[in-house]
CSV table of C-alpha atoms and ligand atoms in Angstrom, one decimal:
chain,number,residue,atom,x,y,z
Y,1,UNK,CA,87.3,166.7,-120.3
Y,2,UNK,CA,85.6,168.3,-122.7
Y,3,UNK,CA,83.9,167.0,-125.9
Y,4,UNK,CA,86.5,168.8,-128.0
Y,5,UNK,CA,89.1,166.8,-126.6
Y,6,UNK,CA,87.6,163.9,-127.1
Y,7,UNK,CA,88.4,161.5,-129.3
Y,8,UNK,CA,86.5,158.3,-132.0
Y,9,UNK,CA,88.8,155.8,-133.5
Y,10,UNK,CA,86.5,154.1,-135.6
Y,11,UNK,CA,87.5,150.7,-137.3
Y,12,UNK,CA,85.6,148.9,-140.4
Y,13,UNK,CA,84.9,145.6,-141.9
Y,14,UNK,CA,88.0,142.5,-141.1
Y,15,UNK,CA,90.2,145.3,-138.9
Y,16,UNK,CA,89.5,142.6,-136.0
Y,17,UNK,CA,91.2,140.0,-137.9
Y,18,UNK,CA,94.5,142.5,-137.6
Y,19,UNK,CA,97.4,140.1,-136.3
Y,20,UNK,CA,95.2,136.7,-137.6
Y,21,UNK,CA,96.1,136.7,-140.9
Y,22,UNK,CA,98.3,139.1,-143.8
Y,23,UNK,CA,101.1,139.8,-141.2
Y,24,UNK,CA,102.7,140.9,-144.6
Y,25,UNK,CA,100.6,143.3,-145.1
Y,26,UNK,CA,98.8,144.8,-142.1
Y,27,UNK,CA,102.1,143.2,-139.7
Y,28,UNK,CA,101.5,141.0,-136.6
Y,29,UNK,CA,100.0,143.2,-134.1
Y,30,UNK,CA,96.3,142.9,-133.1
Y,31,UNK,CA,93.6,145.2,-133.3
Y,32,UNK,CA,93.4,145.5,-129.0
Y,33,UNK,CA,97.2,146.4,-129.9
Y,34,UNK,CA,96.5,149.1,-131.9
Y,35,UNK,CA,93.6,150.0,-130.0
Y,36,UNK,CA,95.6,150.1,-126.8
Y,37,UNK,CA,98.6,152.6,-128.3
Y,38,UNK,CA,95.7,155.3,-129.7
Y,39,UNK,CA,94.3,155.3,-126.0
Y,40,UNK,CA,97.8,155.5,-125.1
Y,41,UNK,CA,99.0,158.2,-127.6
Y,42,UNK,CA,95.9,160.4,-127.2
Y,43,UNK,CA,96.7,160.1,-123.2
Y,44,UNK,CA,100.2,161.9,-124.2
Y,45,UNK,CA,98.5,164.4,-126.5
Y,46,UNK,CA,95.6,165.6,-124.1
Y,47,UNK,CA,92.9,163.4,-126.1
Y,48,UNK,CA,90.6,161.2,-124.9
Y,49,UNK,CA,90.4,158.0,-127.2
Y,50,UNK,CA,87.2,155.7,-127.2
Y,51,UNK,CA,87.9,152.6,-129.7
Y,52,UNK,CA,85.3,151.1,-131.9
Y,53,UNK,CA,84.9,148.5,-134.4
Y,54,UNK,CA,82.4,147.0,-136.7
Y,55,UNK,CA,81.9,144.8,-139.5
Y,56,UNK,CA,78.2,146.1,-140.3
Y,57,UNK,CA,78.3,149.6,-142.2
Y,58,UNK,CA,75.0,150.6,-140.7
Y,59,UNK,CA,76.2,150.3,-137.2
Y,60,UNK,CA,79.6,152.6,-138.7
Y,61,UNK,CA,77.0,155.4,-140.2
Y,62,UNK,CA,74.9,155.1,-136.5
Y,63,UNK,CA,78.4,155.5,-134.0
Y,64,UNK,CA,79.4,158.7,-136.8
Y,65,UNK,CA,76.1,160.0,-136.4
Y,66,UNK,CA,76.1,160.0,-133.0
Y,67,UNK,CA,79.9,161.7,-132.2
Y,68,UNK,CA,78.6,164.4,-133.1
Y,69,UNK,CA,78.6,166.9,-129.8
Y,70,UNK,CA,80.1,164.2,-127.9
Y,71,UNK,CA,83.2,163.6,-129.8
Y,72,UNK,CA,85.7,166.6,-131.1
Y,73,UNK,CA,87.1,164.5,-134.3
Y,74,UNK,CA,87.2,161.1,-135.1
Y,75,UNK,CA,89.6,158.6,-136.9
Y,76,UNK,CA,88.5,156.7,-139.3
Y,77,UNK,CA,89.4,153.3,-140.8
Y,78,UNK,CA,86.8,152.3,-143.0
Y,79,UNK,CA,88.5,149.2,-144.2
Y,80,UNK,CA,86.9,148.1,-147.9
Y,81,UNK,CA,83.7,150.7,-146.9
Y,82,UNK,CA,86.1,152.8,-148.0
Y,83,UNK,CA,85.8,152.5,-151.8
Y,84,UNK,CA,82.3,151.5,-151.8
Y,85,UNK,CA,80.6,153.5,-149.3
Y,86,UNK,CA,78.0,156.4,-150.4
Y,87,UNK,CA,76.6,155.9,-146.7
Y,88,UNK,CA,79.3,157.0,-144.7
Y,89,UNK,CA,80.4,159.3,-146.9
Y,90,UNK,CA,76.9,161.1,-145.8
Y,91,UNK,CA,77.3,160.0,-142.4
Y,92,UNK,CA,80.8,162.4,-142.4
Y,93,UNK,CA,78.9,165.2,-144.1
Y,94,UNK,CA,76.1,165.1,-141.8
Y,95,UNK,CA,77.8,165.2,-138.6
Y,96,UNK,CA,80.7,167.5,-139.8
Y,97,UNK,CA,83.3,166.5,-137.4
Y,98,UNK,CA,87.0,166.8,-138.3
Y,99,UNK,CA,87.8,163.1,-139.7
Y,100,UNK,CA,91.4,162.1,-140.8
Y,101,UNK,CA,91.4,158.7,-143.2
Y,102,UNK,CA,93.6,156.3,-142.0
Y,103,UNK,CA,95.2,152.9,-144.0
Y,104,UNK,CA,97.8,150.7,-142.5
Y,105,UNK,CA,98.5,149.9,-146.1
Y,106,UNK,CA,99.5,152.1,-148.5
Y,107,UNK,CA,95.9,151.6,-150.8
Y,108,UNK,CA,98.0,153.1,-153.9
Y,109,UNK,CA,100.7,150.3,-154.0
Y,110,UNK,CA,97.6,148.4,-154.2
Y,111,UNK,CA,94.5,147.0,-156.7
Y,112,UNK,CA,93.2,149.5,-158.5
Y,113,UNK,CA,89.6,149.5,-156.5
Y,114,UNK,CA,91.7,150.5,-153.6
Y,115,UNK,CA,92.9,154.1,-155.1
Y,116,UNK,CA,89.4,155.8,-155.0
Y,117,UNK,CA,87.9,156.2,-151.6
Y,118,UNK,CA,84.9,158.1,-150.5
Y,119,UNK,CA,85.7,158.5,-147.3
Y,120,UNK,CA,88.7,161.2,-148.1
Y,121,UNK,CA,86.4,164.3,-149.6
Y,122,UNK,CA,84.9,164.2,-146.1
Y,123,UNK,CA,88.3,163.7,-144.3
Y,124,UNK,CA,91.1,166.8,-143.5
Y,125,UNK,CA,93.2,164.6,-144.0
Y,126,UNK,CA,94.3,161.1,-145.5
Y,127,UNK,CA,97.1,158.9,-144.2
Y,128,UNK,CA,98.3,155.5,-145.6
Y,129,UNK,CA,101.0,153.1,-145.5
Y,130,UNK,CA,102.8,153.6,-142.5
Y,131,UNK,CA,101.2,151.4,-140.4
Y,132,UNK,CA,100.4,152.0,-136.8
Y,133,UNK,CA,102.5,155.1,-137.2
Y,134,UNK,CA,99.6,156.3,-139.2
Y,135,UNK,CA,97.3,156.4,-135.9
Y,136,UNK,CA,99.8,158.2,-134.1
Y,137,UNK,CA,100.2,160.9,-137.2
Y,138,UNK,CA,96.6,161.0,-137.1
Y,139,UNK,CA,96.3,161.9,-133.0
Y,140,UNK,CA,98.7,164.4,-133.3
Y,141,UNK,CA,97.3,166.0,-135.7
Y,142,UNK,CA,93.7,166.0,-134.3
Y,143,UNK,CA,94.9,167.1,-131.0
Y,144,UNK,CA,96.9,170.0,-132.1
Y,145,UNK,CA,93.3,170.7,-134.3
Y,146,UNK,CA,91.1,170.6,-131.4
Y,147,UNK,CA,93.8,172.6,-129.6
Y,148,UNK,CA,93.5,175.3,-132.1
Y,149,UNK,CA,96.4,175.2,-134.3
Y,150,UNK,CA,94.8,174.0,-137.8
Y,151,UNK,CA,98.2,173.2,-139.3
Y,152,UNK,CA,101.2,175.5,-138.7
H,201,CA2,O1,95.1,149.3,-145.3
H,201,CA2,C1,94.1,149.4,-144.6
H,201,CA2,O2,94.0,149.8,-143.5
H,201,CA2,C2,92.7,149.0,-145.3
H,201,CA2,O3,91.7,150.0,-144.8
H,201,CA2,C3,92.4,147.6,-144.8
H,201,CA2,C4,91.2,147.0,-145.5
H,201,CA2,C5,91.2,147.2,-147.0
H,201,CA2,O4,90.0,146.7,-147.5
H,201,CA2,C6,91.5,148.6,-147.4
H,201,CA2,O5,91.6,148.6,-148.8
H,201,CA2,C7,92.8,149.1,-146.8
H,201,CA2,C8,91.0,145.5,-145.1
H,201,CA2,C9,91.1,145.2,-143.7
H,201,CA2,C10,91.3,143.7,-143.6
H,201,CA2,O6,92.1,143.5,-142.5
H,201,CA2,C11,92.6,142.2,-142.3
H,201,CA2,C12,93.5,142.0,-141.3
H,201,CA2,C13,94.1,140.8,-141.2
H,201,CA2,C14,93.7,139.8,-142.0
H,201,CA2,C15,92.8,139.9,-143.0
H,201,CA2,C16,92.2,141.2,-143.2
């Protein structure tokens, strides 16, 4: 497979707590769950799907900086980097891959420092609130990117 057709879900700070605590707000499901459907939706789509996750921000801006020319686009769910995070806002500039922003939570039903992120002016797009649904959104679109069709 090529590198275009590959693939970097990328997980932030507390995601691996995902079916732990707050099923109310992030549901019951764990992160291997939601790992396991991306592998299994980018399967389907042509896309090969490498998982990652970290509570460190440094190791986030090191795995970004080095997709680039192995990956074709990543996924990224920064968690609360999200709305604090100068550093991988540069990490996304620097390696200019095609990003989409992904929230299982919808961050605008939310507290207020969860409506500014500065993850999305690096993103093509920005997904929130519909869960795991959001991953799948976020696969098809990539793959139909990579494929060559930039929105149509
Ligand atoms: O909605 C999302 O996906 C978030 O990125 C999740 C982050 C939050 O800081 C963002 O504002 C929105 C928090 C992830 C914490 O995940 C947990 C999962 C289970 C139990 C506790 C935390």
């Amino acid at each position: 497979m090529t590198d275009t057709m590959r693939v970097l879900v990328l997980h932030g700070p507390n995601l691996n707590m995902l079916g732990r605590r707050a099923p109310e707000v992030y549901g019951s499901a764990s992160l291997a769950d939601l790992e396991n459907l991306c592998r299994s939706e980018g399967e389907a789509l042509g896309l090969e799907v490498d998982c990652r996750q970290s509570n460190h921000e440094g190791e986030l801006v090191e795995w970004i900086q080095q997709a680039g020319g192995v990956y074709g686009g990543l996924v990224l769910n920064a968690g609360a980097y999200t709305h604090t995070s100068i550093a991988l806002h540069d990490a996304l500039e620097a390696v200019g891959l095609p990003t989409i922003e992904v929230h299982l939570s919808n961050i605008f039903k939310r507290e207020s420092f969860r409506h500014h992120s500065y993850i999305s002016p690096q993103a093509v797009g920005v997904i929130c609130g519909l869960g795991f649904d959001g991953y799948r959104a976020a696969l098809l679109a990539l793959a139909r990117r990579l494929k060559g069709n930039k929105g149509a």
